[in-house]
XYZ file of C-alpha atoms in Angstrom:
776
model
C -209.746 -72.019 123.899
C -207.886 -75.055 125.779
C -205.190 -75.847 127.127
C -201.388 -75.000 126.369
C -199.396 -77.635 128.739
C -200.585 -80.976 129.863
C -198.448 -82.810 132.142
C -198.476 -86.251 133.371
C -201.138 -87.591 135.780
C -198.436 -88.695 137.966
C -197.034 -85.079 138.025
C -198.661 -83.615 142.031
C -199.576 -80.106 142.669
C -196.436 -79.065 143.476
C -194.796 -79.940 140.392
C -197.349 -77.821 138.708
C -196.415 -75.082 140.368
C -192.721 -75.854 140.183
C -192.555 -76.255 136.913
C -195.428 -73.396 135.426
C -198.065 -73.114 133.299
C -198.233 -72.919 129.681
C -201.466 -70.419 129.373
C -202.512 -70.292 126.008
C -204.829 -67.408 124.128
C -207.871 -67.777 122.462
C -207.357 -68.226 119.156
C -209.083 -65.675 116.596
C -207.584 -65.552 112.786
C -207.580 -62.359 111.603
C -208.795 -62.569 107.441
C -209.576 -64.984 104.523
C -210.338 -68.908 105.274
C -208.006 -70.904 104.103
C -209.309 -71.295 100.328
C -208.606 -67.680 99.796
C -205.205 -67.648 100.757
C -204.325 -67.269 97.140
C -206.907 -64.410 96.313
C -204.606 -61.528 97.009
C -200.975 -60.625 98.479
C -202.646 -57.791 100.654
C -204.319 -60.510 102.967
C -201.298 -62.574 103.496
C -199.071 -59.742 104.808
C -202.404 -58.862 107.497
C -200.994 -59.318 111.310
C -202.334 -62.467 113.079
C -202.400 -62.440 116.922
C -200.263 -65.059 117.992
C -202.712 -68.282 119.477
C -200.532 -69.552 122.087
C -197.996 -67.897 124.857
C -196.044 -69.295 127.909
C -194.316 -68.899 130.488
C -190.745 -70.035 131.811
C -189.966 -74.008 132.751
C -188.785 -75.058 136.083
C -186.763 -78.135 135.886
C -184.467 -80.088 138.711
C -181.152 -80.834 138.358
C -179.121 -83.965 138.578
C -181.796 -86.014 137.214
C -180.888 -89.816 137.286
C -183.729 -91.759 135.935
C -183.335 -94.324 133.115
C -185.932 -92.566 130.813
C -185.746 -88.488 129.199
C -187.023 -86.058 131.464
C -190.242 -84.793 130.619
C -190.375 -81.249 130.743
C -193.255 -80.095 129.251
C -196.087 -79.954 126.490
C -196.604 -76.954 123.891
C -200.017 -76.754 121.988
C -201.746 -74.373 119.529
C -205.019 -74.073 119.220
C -204.736 -74.566 115.070
C -203.451 -78.122 115.839
C -206.882 -80.690 115.238
C -204.929 -83.495 116.087
C -204.953 -85.030 112.499
C -200.987 -84.651 112.347
C -201.020 -81.115 109.810
C -199.254 -79.412 112.133
C -195.673 -79.545 112.921
C -193.272 -78.350 116.210
C -190.081 -76.925 116.081
C -187.798 -76.408 118.677
C -184.711 -74.193 118.314
C -182.578 -72.255 121.203
C -179.610 -73.259 123.386
C -179.425 -76.963 123.532
C -182.056 -77.407 121.512
C -181.640 -81.228 119.426
C -178.515 -82.203 122.194
C -180.168 -81.445 125.407
C -183.899 -80.975 124.443
C -185.801 -82.723 122.323
C -189.545 -82.203 121.155
C -192.045 -85.048 119.650
C -192.728 -82.698 116.400
C -196.237 -84.206 116.548
C -197.668 -83.701 119.802
C -195.350 -81.100 121.385
C -194.190 -82.910 124.119
C -190.352 -81.788 125.227
C -187.844 -84.092 126.909
C -184.268 -83.325 128.468
C -182.231 -85.797 127.243
C -178.554 -85.124 129.147
C -178.515 -84.908 132.586
C -178.265 -81.389 133.871
C -176.345 -79.415 136.259
C -177.030 -75.850 137.635
C -173.787 -75.058 138.260
C -172.639 -75.782 134.814
C -175.706 -74.030 133.290
C -178.382 -72.637 135.376
C -180.751 -71.762 132.247
C -181.514 -72.332 128.616
C -183.372 -69.825 126.311
C -185.689 -72.147 123.422
C -187.571 -71.027 120.832
C -190.868 -72.518 119.238
C -192.554 -72.497 116.077
C -196.081 -74.336 114.833
C -195.618 -75.208 111.143
C -197.962 -76.536 108.192
C -196.403 -80.274 108.106
C -197.408 -79.753 104.219
C -196.282 -76.307 102.952
C -193.860 -75.927 105.804
C -195.560 -72.773 106.020
C -195.225 -71.337 109.923
C -198.800 -70.877 111.485
C -197.485 -69.133 114.185
C -194.966 -66.645 114.872
C -191.966 -68.196 116.230
C -191.953 -67.341 120.103
C -189.328 -67.824 123.145
C -189.410 -69.216 126.207
C -186.859 -70.322 129.300
C -185.844 -73.494 130.798
C -184.599 -73.100 134.212
C -182.557 -75.692 136.594
C -183.644 -76.080 140.173
C -180.911 -76.281 142.206
C -180.071 -79.154 144.771
C -177.399 -79.399 147.227
C -174.728 -81.540 145.384
C -171.851 -79.574 146.248
C -169.594 -79.220 149.179
C -167.727 -76.105 149.810
C -164.250 -76.165 148.776
C -160.818 -73.721 149.660
C -159.492 -72.849 146.821
C -156.158 -71.795 148.015
C -155.540 -74.720 150.361
C -153.471 -75.392 151.872
C -152.018 -72.406 153.557
C -149.180 -71.009 155.250
C -149.352 -68.373 157.555
C -147.280 -66.207 160.122
C -148.018 -65.093 163.747
C -145.341 -63.525 166.423
C -144.482 -65.185 169.167
C -146.054 -64.310 172.447
C -149.003 -63.232 170.840
C -152.280 -61.935 172.846
C -155.357 -64.077 172.497
C -157.334 -62.821 170.331
C -154.870 -62.102 167.895
C -155.539 -62.391 164.036
C -153.968 -64.947 162.362
C -155.511 -65.890 159.000
C -159.061 -65.469 157.176
C -160.077 -68.766 155.564
C -163.185 -68.419 152.590
C -164.277 -71.782 150.775
C -166.266 -71.075 148.147
C -169.840 -73.358 148.006
C -170.585 -73.699 143.843
C -174.919 -74.395 144.967
C -177.418 -71.608 144.805
C -176.615 -69.036 147.422
C -180.647 -67.575 146.351
C -182.045 -70.825 146.816
C -182.087 -72.449 150.052
C -178.930 -73.147 151.996
C -177.477 -75.542 150.154
C -174.473 -72.404 149.899
C -174.507 -70.960 153.593
C -171.390 -72.114 154.905
C -170.451 -72.523 158.565
C -166.040 -72.930 159.960
C -164.839 -74.960 162.756
C -161.610 -76.259 163.784
C -160.788 -79.635 163.082
C -157.190 -79.824 165.085
C -155.128 -76.802 166.262
C -156.655 -76.400 169.467
C -156.191 -74.939 171.961
C -153.171 -72.700 170.630
C -155.828 -71.381 167.882
C -159.594 -70.607 167.045
C -161.663 -70.384 164.015
C -164.969 -67.743 163.506
C -167.914 -69.862 162.507
C -168.868 -67.351 160.063
C -165.990 -64.778 159.041
C -163.353 -67.601 159.032
C -160.746 -65.716 160.855
C -158.302 -68.082 162.323
C -157.437 -66.363 165.544
C -154.806 -67.234 168.685
C -156.771 -69.161 171.862
C -153.177 -69.352 173.839
C -151.412 -66.714 175.665
C -147.926 -66.540 175.883
C -146.759 -69.460 173.061
C -142.557 -69.606 172.805
C -141.365 -69.837 169.510
C -138.120 -71.262 171.082
C -140.479 -73.756 172.981
C -142.581 -74.464 169.826
C -142.358 -72.866 166.400
C -145.003 -74.373 163.548
C -148.253 -75.584 164.340
C -150.838 -77.404 161.869
C -154.705 -76.165 162.288
C -156.919 -78.252 160.265
C -159.828 -76.110 159.211
C -163.447 -76.960 158.149
C -166.640 -75.330 155.969
C -170.157 -77.260 155.849
C -172.987 -76.015 154.165
C -176.614 -76.203 154.404
C -175.695 -73.692 157.735
C -173.757 -76.775 159.059
C -176.654 -79.158 159.693
C -176.693 -82.758 159.695
C -176.820 -83.521 156.147
C -174.436 -80.614 155.220
C -171.414 -81.234 152.699
C -168.348 -80.619 154.398
C -164.685 -79.787 153.153
C -161.300 -79.139 155.268
C -158.070 -77.511 154.590
C -154.853 -77.312 156.623
C -153.468 -74.246 158.011
C -149.531 -74.031 158.641
C -148.748 -71.547 161.562
C -145.363 -70.726 162.097
C -144.234 -68.430 164.978
C -142.028 -65.743 163.777
C -139.292 -64.666 166.544
C -139.429 -61.787 168.515
C -136.432 -59.721 170.838
C -137.407 -61.604 173.927
C -134.430 -63.348 175.203
C -131.179 -61.978 176.743
C -128.093 -62.596 174.744
C -125.734 -65.465 177.275
C -121.954 -66.183 176.862
C -121.424 -69.386 176.577
C -117.917 -68.847 178.774
C -117.045 -67.300 181.906
C -113.433 -66.801 180.796
C -112.035 -66.973 177.668
C -107.917 -68.355 176.915
C -106.272 -67.163 174.042
C -102.734 -66.860 172.981
C -100.899 -65.326 170.280
C -97.106 -64.556 168.976
C -95.418 -62.095 169.640
C -94.681 -61.877 165.947
C -98.404 -61.711 164.768
C -98.805 -58.480 162.718
C -100.912 -55.249 163.596
C -104.854 -56.569 162.249
C -103.761 -60.471 163.023
C -107.209 -62.176 164.295
C -106.177 -63.915 168.364
C -109.599 -65.264 168.669
C -113.867 -65.351 168.612
C -116.301 -65.223 171.062
C -119.818 -65.840 171.029
C -123.084 -64.234 173.163
C -126.015 -67.368 172.371
C -128.931 -65.755 171.695
C -131.782 -68.343 171.596
C -133.676 -65.517 168.721
C -132.737 -65.603 165.555
C -132.113 -63.370 162.554
C -131.846 -59.540 163.471
C -133.213 -60.382 166.942
C -129.950 -62.005 167.753
C -127.249 -59.579 165.979
C -124.701 -58.498 168.635
C -122.720 -56.075 169.079
C -119.604 -56.091 171.070
C -116.771 -54.215 172.371
C -114.200 -53.421 175.092
C -114.813 -51.875 178.115
C -111.873 -52.772 180.591
C -108.741 -54.280 180.834
C -105.069 -53.476 180.391
C -105.412 -55.011 176.697
C -107.900 -52.603 175.575
C -105.682 -50.340 173.923
C -103.988 -53.284 172.548
C -106.490 -55.272 170.936
C -109.874 -54.580 169.188
C -113.056 -56.278 168.986
C -115.013 -56.568 165.904
C -118.459 -58.430 164.658
C -118.321 -60.704 162.174
C -119.702 -60.629 158.646
C -123.263 -63.079 160.066
C -122.839 -60.182 163.254
C -122.990 -62.819 165.958
C -119.327 -63.571 167.198
C -117.156 -61.223 168.155
C -113.587 -61.184 166.502
C -110.697 -60.255 168.572
C -107.944 -58.655 166.585
C -104.610 -57.055 167.492
C -104.477 -52.852 167.604
C -100.767 -51.991 168.499
C -97.484 -54.325 167.893
C -96.870 -57.084 170.502
C -93.788 -57.562 172.593
C -93.282 -60.914 174.726
C -90.738 -59.067 176.821
C -92.224 -56.228 177.429
C -95.622 -57.683 178.389
C -96.532 -61.088 178.354
C -99.922 -61.443 178.827
C -103.357 -59.133 178.942
C -106.841 -59.224 180.283
C -109.942 -58.002 178.375
C -113.390 -57.349 179.739
C -116.061 -58.115 177.231
C -119.232 -57.121 176.864
C -122.076 -58.181 174.135
C -125.081 -56.504 173.311
C -128.020 -56.566 170.715
C -128.794 -54.003 168.296
C -132.051 -54.483 168.008
C -134.227 -54.530 171.092
C -138.048 -54.607 171.390
C -139.928 -52.374 173.455
C -142.770 -54.634 174.399
C -139.907 -56.954 175.949
C -137.409 -54.534 178.026
C -139.015 -56.116 180.869
C -136.850 -59.543 180.221
C -133.737 -57.461 179.654
C -130.664 -56.584 180.114
C -130.091 -57.375 176.541
C -126.092 -57.938 177.326
C -123.911 -60.077 178.976
C -120.130 -59.536 179.745
C -117.199 -61.399 179.708
C -113.265 -61.752 179.903
C -110.886 -62.900 177.490
C -107.368 -63.215 179.250
C -104.469 -63.142 175.939
C -101.591 -64.909 176.639
C -98.459 -63.455 174.452
C -96.245 -66.114 173.094
C -92.040 -65.834 172.455
C -90.613 -66.071 169.458
C -87.192 -65.912 168.483
C -86.927 -62.406 166.771
C -84.304 -61.366 164.497
C -82.061 -58.654 165.882
C -83.568 -54.918 166.309
C -81.454 -51.633 164.953
C -81.290 -48.699 167.555
C -82.519 -46.747 164.972
C -84.831 -47.378 161.704
C -82.404 -45.964 158.982
C -79.385 -43.923 159.025
C -78.433 -40.914 157.449
C -74.893 -40.062 157.305
C -73.015 -36.867 155.199
C -69.503 -37.892 154.558
C -67.482 -35.203 152.739
C -66.069 -36.955 149.219
C -62.254 -36.343 150.430
C -62.539 -38.374 153.586
C -59.568 -40.437 153.854
C -59.766 -44.744 153.552
C -60.584 -46.216 157.017
C -62.682 -43.105 158.104
C -65.225 -44.152 159.954
C -68.363 -43.037 158.680
C -71.020 -44.705 161.468
C -71.304 -47.541 163.866
C -74.602 -49.207 164.474
C -75.933 -50.983 167.049
C -78.545 -53.713 166.858
C -79.520 -56.100 169.513
C -81.078 -59.496 170.445
C -85.110 -58.443 171.473
C -85.219 -61.689 173.195
C -84.466 -62.828 176.748
C -81.351 -64.278 175.391
C -79.939 -61.843 174.557
C -77.854 -63.895 171.601
C -74.464 -61.930 170.334
C -75.151 -59.936 166.846
C -72.567 -60.091 164.206
C -72.538 -57.914 161.079
C -72.347 -57.417 157.618
C -72.952 -55.572 153.747
C -75.552 -56.488 151.741
C -72.985 -57.041 148.670
C -75.810 -55.984 146.213
C -76.644 -52.465 148.062
C -72.273 -51.814 147.315
C -71.138 -53.922 144.478
C -68.045 -51.854 144.089
C -67.360 -52.338 147.528
C -66.940 -48.514 148.722
C -67.622 -49.747 152.495
C -66.857 -52.305 155.021
C -68.232 -52.983 158.580
C -66.605 -54.469 161.012
C -68.300 -57.840 161.930
C -68.727 -57.476 166.061
C -68.490 -53.646 166.497
C -70.864 -52.249 163.748
C -68.526 -49.481 162.375
C -68.772 -48.798 159.006
C -65.576 -47.018 157.058
C -64.535 -46.707 153.650
C -61.912 -48.485 151.888
C -62.173 -47.005 148.895
C -61.831 -42.901 147.903
C -65.083 -41.336 147.245
C -66.265 -38.706 144.210
C -69.370 -36.940 144.688
C -68.997 -36.205 140.999
C -69.259 -40.076 140.702
C -71.517 -41.527 143.264
C -73.582 -38.869 144.967
C -75.033 -41.200 147.635
C -74.500 -44.223 148.421
C -77.335 -46.871 149.767
C -76.148 -49.593 151.960
C -78.210 -52.072 154.032
C -76.271 -53.459 156.853
C -77.464 -56.667 157.760
C -77.655 -57.944 161.645
C -77.436 -62.128 161.835
C -77.747 -63.826 165.708
C -74.811 -66.366 165.719
C -76.563 -69.019 167.354
C -79.699 -68.905 164.464
C -78.368 -67.568 161.500
C -81.888 -67.285 160.270
C -82.920 -64.556 162.089
C -81.302 -61.667 159.861
C -82.364 -58.049 160.134
C -81.541 -55.351 157.607
C -81.326 -51.367 158.053
C -80.901 -49.046 155.217
C -77.811 -46.362 155.800
C -77.876 -43.266 153.305
C -74.781 -42.432 152.958
C -74.556 -38.779 151.241
C -71.057 -37.620 149.959
C -70.690 -33.780 150.753
C -68.854 -31.523 147.928
C -65.591 -30.756 148.181
C -63.706 -28.394 145.619
C -61.946 -30.988 143.874
C -62.350 -30.174 140.327
C -60.224 -27.428 138.595
C -63.094 -25.431 136.031
C -62.578 -25.857 132.415
C -63.708 -23.917 128.764
C -67.216 -25.314 128.078
C -68.255 -26.034 124.106
C -66.341 -23.439 122.220
C -62.987 -24.218 122.061
C -62.232 -22.404 119.025
C -63.297 -18.905 117.591
C -62.716 -17.218 114.312
C -61.420 -13.709 113.658
C -62.341 -12.161 110.070
C -59.792 -10.768 108.022
C -61.857 -7.324 108.113
C -61.734 -7.134 111.776
C -61.011 -3.997 113.749
C -58.733 -3.854 116.783
C -61.024 -4.023 119.579
C -63.485 -6.436 118.430
C -65.426 -9.010 120.404
C -64.835 -12.501 118.522
C -65.864 -14.971 121.157
C -67.610 -15.077 124.390
C -66.129 -18.205 126.774
C -67.840 -19.901 129.656
C -66.615 -22.360 132.492
C -67.530 -24.915 134.023
C -67.056 -26.898 137.184
C -68.031 -30.868 137.887
C -68.612 -29.125 141.755
C -71.481 -27.569 143.485
C -70.576 -25.150 146.185
C -72.955 -23.458 148.543
C -72.955 -20.519 146.986
C -72.929 -21.089 143.809
C -70.183 -20.852 140.734
C -67.946 -17.899 140.592
C -64.952 -18.108 137.815
C -62.188 -15.684 137.271
C -60.556 -15.576 133.932
C -57.658 -14.497 132.649
C -54.781 -14.632 130.050
C -51.897 -17.312 131.411
C -48.698 -15.367 132.237
C -46.937 -16.506 128.881
C -49.706 -14.927 126.951
C -50.266 -12.076 129.211
C -48.366 -9.401 126.664
C -49.935 -11.023 123.298
C -49.954 -8.361 120.806
C -53.290 -10.083 118.987
C -55.599 -10.778 121.143
C -56.792 -9.560 124.885
C -59.469 -10.995 127.688
C -61.932 -9.309 129.650
C -63.501 -10.890 132.510
C -67.272 -9.325 132.736
C -67.691 -10.948 136.668
C -70.323 -12.849 135.793
C -68.868 -16.374 134.991
C -67.830 -15.139 131.206
C -65.281 -13.526 129.367
C -64.639 -11.758 126.367
C -62.083 -12.443 123.602
C -61.170 -8.970 122.005
C -58.966 -8.083 119.551
C -55.951 -5.701 119.983
C -55.521 -5.358 116.659
C -56.634 -5.049 112.393
C -55.065 -6.238 109.425
C -55.600 -10.043 109.595
C -54.522 -11.868 106.460
C -54.398 -15.713 106.297
C -50.963 -15.782 103.850
C -49.654 -13.994 107.066
C -50.813 -16.536 109.939
C -54.078 -18.611 109.361
C -54.749 -19.993 113.118
C -53.851 -18.314 116.580
C -53.317 -20.129 120.502
C -55.109 -18.155 123.217
C -54.158 -20.123 126.736
C -56.672 -19.006 128.620
C -56.096 -19.487 132.630
C -59.530 -20.479 134.868
C -59.998 -20.229 138.582
C -62.819 -20.959 140.785
C -63.840 -19.020 144.015
C -63.892 -21.842 146.693
C -61.339 -22.464 149.009
C -58.865 -24.923 148.229
C -58.425 -22.568 144.971
C -58.544 -24.816 141.646
C -56.748 -24.014 138.637
C -56.834 -24.790 135.185
C -55.418 -23.475 132.112
C -56.987 -24.071 128.323
C -56.287 -23.034 125.062
C -58.833 -21.205 122.241
C -58.404 -21.875 118.617
C -58.276 -19.004 116.665
C -58.345 -18.908 113.136
C -57.910 -16.194 110.949
C -60.957 -16.697 107.913
C -62.322 -14.417 104.938
C -65.829 -12.987 105.096
C -67.843 -10.068 103.635
C -68.161 -6.954 104.836
C -71.176 -8.274 107.243
C -69.230 -10.095 108.780
C -70.374 -14.120 107.171
C -67.568 -16.163 107.024
C -66.224 -17.366 103.422
C -63.205 -18.799 103.706
C -61.118 -20.504 106.128
C -58.235 -22.741 104.475
C -54.835 -22.937 105.986
C -51.869 -22.427 104.293
C -51.148 -25.198 101.831
C -47.912 -26.799 102.693
C -45.624 -27.455 99.044
C -41.974 -29.560 98.699
C -38.958 -27.516 98.151
C -38.666 -27.326 94.347
C -34.742 -28.894 94.971
C -36.234 -32.365 96.277
C -36.900 -34.584 93.339
C -39.476 -37.428 93.381
C -36.141 -40.272 93.216
C -35.436 -39.239 96.490
C -38.472 -38.847 98.273
C -38.890 -42.779 96.967
C -35.456 -43.409 98.920
C -36.555 -41.977 101.748
C -39.575 -44.099 102.041
C -37.131 -47.266 101.352
C -35.382 -46.486 104.441
C -38.344 -45.763 106.474
C -39.833 -49.269 105.875
C -36.679 -51.383 106.063
C -35.923 -48.943 109.370
C -39.697 -50.682 110.342
C -38.689 -54.206 109.551
C -35.600 -54.660 111.734
C -37.461 -53.077 114.477
C -40.419 -55.789 113.873
C -37.343 -58.789 113.643
C -35.592 -57.516 117.117
C -38.553 -57.347 119.164
C -39.951 -61.166 117.419
C -36.528 -62.443 118.465
C -36.968 -60.965 121.921
C -40.040 -62.533 122.849
C -38.716 -65.755 121.943
C -36.150 -65.703 124.020
C -38.794 -65.359 127.046
C -40.640 -68.310 126.441
C -40.275 -70.609 128.850
C -38.649 -74.067 128.094
C -40.307 -76.941 128.463
C -39.701 -80.357 128.285
C -42.255 -82.701 126.366
C -45.532 -83.465 128.713
C -44.326 -87.516 128.650
C -41.241 -86.450 130.046
C -40.866 -87.001 134.106
C -40.550 -83.669 135.986
C -38.205 -83.821 139.129
C -39.467 -83.329 142.446
C -37.605 -80.360 144.589
C -36.622 -80.400 147.926
C -36.588 -77.336 149.580
C -35.327 -76.562 153.235
C -36.048 -73.371 154.807
C -33.643 -73.012 158.093
C -34.266 -68.921 158.416
C -36.419 -67.851 160.856
C -38.631 -63.700 160.351
C -37.488 -61.037 162.046
C -40.976 -60.090 163.592
C -42.503 -57.273 163.100
C -39.659 -54.900 162.846
C -38.622 -56.814 159.749
C -39.421 -54.208 156.863
C -36.746 -56.281 154.667
C -38.604 -59.601 154.063
C -41.978 -57.391 152.936
C -43.566 -54.104 152.052
C -46.052 -53.158 154.745
C -47.484 -50.900 152.942
C -49.027 -53.852 150.576
C -50.560 -55.865 152.983
C -52.060 -53.066 154.511
C -54.131 -52.412 150.637
C -54.199 -55.524 149.354
C -56.152 -54.488 146.266
C -52.965 -52.467 145.401
C -50.160 -54.192 145.777
C -48.467 -55.422 142.950
C -46.812 -58.676 142.206
C -42.885 -56.375 141.377
C -43.212 -54.166 144.657
C -42.164 -57.314 146.823
C -39.254 -57.294 148.109
C -36.521 -60.048 149.106
C -34.394 -59.883 151.999
C -30.879 -59.383 151.447
C -28.996 -60.409 154.426
C -30.101 -64.184 154.750
C -30.700 -65.877 151.540
C -32.554 -69.791 152.336
C -30.765 -72.515 151.945
C -32.260 -74.701 149.542
C -31.249 -78.420 148.773
C -32.386 -79.464 145.320
C -31.940 -82.817 142.993
C -30.495 -79.976 141.461
C -27.177 -80.090 143.397
C -26.948 -83.888 141.922
C -26.841 -82.807 138.567
C -24.034 -81.765 136.697
C -23.755 -78.263 136.660
C -22.616 -77.811 133.022
C -25.647 -80.033 132.159
C -28.273 -78.023 133.734
C -27.388 -74.734 132.300
C -27.139 -75.957 128.848
C -30.591 -77.697 129.241
C -33.151 -76.178 127.526
C -35.885 -78.916 129.137
C -34.945 -78.040 132.597
C -37.365 -76.888 134.998
C -36.323 -73.596 136.973
C -35.106 -75.244 140.293
C -35.497 -71.973 142.917
C -38.908 -70.125 142.812
C -40.440 -67.608 144.984
C -43.820 -67.081 145.869
C -45.341 -64.053 147.894
C -48.505 -63.944 149.447
C -49.332 -60.443 149.962
C -53.029 -60.772 151.753
C -55.253 -63.837 152.619
C -58.942 -65.199 153.336
C -60.522 -63.315 150.936
C -63.588 -64.872 149.704
C -63.677 -67.139 152.861
C -66.797 -67.719 154.641
C -64.489 -67.337 157.591
C -63.044 -64.094 155.859
C -59.438 -63.272 156.978
C -57.848 -64.336 159.585
C -55.102 -62.023 159.359
C -54.579 -60.079 162.412
C -53.439 -56.748 160.019
C -56.173 -54.046 160.978
C -57.421 -55.722 164.022
C -55.362 -52.518 165.869
C -57.907 -50.038 164.906
C -60.764 -51.550 167.453
C -60.197 -50.950 171.154
C -62.432 -53.496 171.985
C -60.780 -57.174 172.532
C -61.778 -59.479 169.854
C -64.882 -62.815 171.104
C -63.980 -65.971 169.457
C -67.497 -67.635 170.281
C -68.022 -67.718 166.681
C -65.758 -69.992 166.117
C -68.284 -72.514 167.623
C -70.388 -72.368 164.922
C -68.425 -72.822 162.108
C -68.177 -76.705 162.333
C -65.859 -79.680 162.385
C -63.648 -77.828 160.087
C -62.362 -75.029 162.747
C -62.603 -77.607 165.691
C -59.191 -77.466 166.190
C -58.871 -73.650 165.434
C -61.634 -73.311 168.492
C -59.284 -75.381 171.163
C -56.244 -72.987 170.373
C -58.370 -70.137 171.494
C -59.742 -71.800 174.453
C -63.379 -71.387 173.085
C -64.582 -75.518 172.320
C -67.894 -76.239 173.555
C -67.830 -79.838 174.559
C -71.218 -80.316 174.618
C -72.984 -78.203 172.047
C -73.921 -79.685 169.117
C -72.685 -79.244 165.584
C -74.852 -76.789 163.053
C -75.044 -79.102 160.265
């Protein structure tokens, strides 16, 4: 028996122990000699005891020598040294990482080994006959283990790190735990034993040497003073001893906010202003109670806790929950109250019980709100008017006197008018100064039951300030319409009808709508009271029956009957009417179904010949032609005699020396036409009979005989009548008509606002303002 592993002479005893030994067991071949190998197959199949075995090999990693690293030597007892045995190596890394000398069995590593890449290799070895390549020994397996050296420094795989810790944390508060990884073998030596230390970040933070937990080491750190910190942590192997490898990482630590600061208003007194015309909900201004904290710890809630404006204004928090927004809660009026004072409180909404001793977490400020005066439009004494007027009200009836005033301190004069689009048919008129609304046309409820009028009020000194109010006029009903038959104005009586038979039921309609409902009374007209053919029965339910009074009806005797029916209503004043019902005689079957209602045919007298009829028609035609000719000549005579357009037209010089007779003169004009110009007609004008104007004309120098027979001479004398004036003008009528209906004195201040065109008129009424500037 011999050694199975030969090491170099330079190898020490320690290396022998580290690499291991190869123990070769005694070799004895059970069976026949080699010369008798072919004697029988049974001898070949006999089990042969292995002649060599080995344990595992050890080799250091990271060999940096120039020569291949010798691992060990394989040797079999059957090897006589004559080269007849060939050693074969297979398995992990065979041929690429490990090689074997097939003659000597020497094993070498031809590549650099790294335990952190692969810690061990499993190889298989076998001895074969070099000539026959028959295995001399069964294949055996062995392991080559790579022994670790400290060649890897600790690493922080997840760095750099971000950490957060609340401000004002106590000493020892854990911030974050760090873990460094060392790729060296933790089971061999101290290569993977890591110790932590802090290189940067003192005195605020510290690190546990063994666990790597970073902790707070300084009390009462304030985020509002400093928010971010950078900490450098080192991890060193070999237990931190000299020569160990080290790795570092950075931890960025942020102090999170806590509610440790109370809010405080940046102003103790806020001055704000708002126009009195600002609608409800308008923003007046905003205030801010500043808080050094951030996020939810700085969110505020504002409230008005005192002041004379707590009912007029409101305060809310904006969407950021930082600012207080003051808004208008009720309408403002400068004339009633020009300023308000508010006492406003701002308080944190999220409190931290740990820091209650730093409170109170609220603050108070004063807000002074000034109301600015605005030129407001006139204000009516009622937001709307509802008026009921009977439809028989006389023209000129005052419906309602509306009143509006200028709410400003100036209290300017107000003028009234009707918005024409609300009264297109001009049923109403409003007095410009008094606001008296009156009718100018007759009303008819059956035509228009409601009149919705818009009355405008305008300031004289500022026409742009206009207010409007709705005046609803309900036209109440008056019994002014007579009833009349509805639908059925014709009836039929059969020839076989008996006396007392119902032939028609009649009803009446009335456009009036009395409060107690309609109630009609029916009877035959007085001229038909003793009608022998028909009678009428009033059913007292607003209907009546038409009954026959006889039988034996015949179309040959009479085909049509006319029955006048008298109808009256039950309201005051009573309205009556007479309607005629046409009754035709028809032939019917025994069930009453109408068969024929043909009227009696008219035939010409037998004595009237065709020639006579033609002569009558010819006379009628000649008569019509003569009438048309006469009408044409009459129209031709009425045409004015006009000269050729190129001829000169004589000028007239007309002088009037007469004077009017004043208000008592009723002959020169029709006073009724001037009171109601819309109903005036030109043919109603009257000429004075007691005085004729003296007219001097060029015509007196013209021979009268020539002028009388000259068809081109113009009519030198003419009369023009003006029944009314001023309609359609911006100034409206300047007439004094109807001025007596007002009991108030006329005011002519508005003449100053009509511009320079009315300056002379203003001087006449003594209202001219010399210093007032024109409006345009």
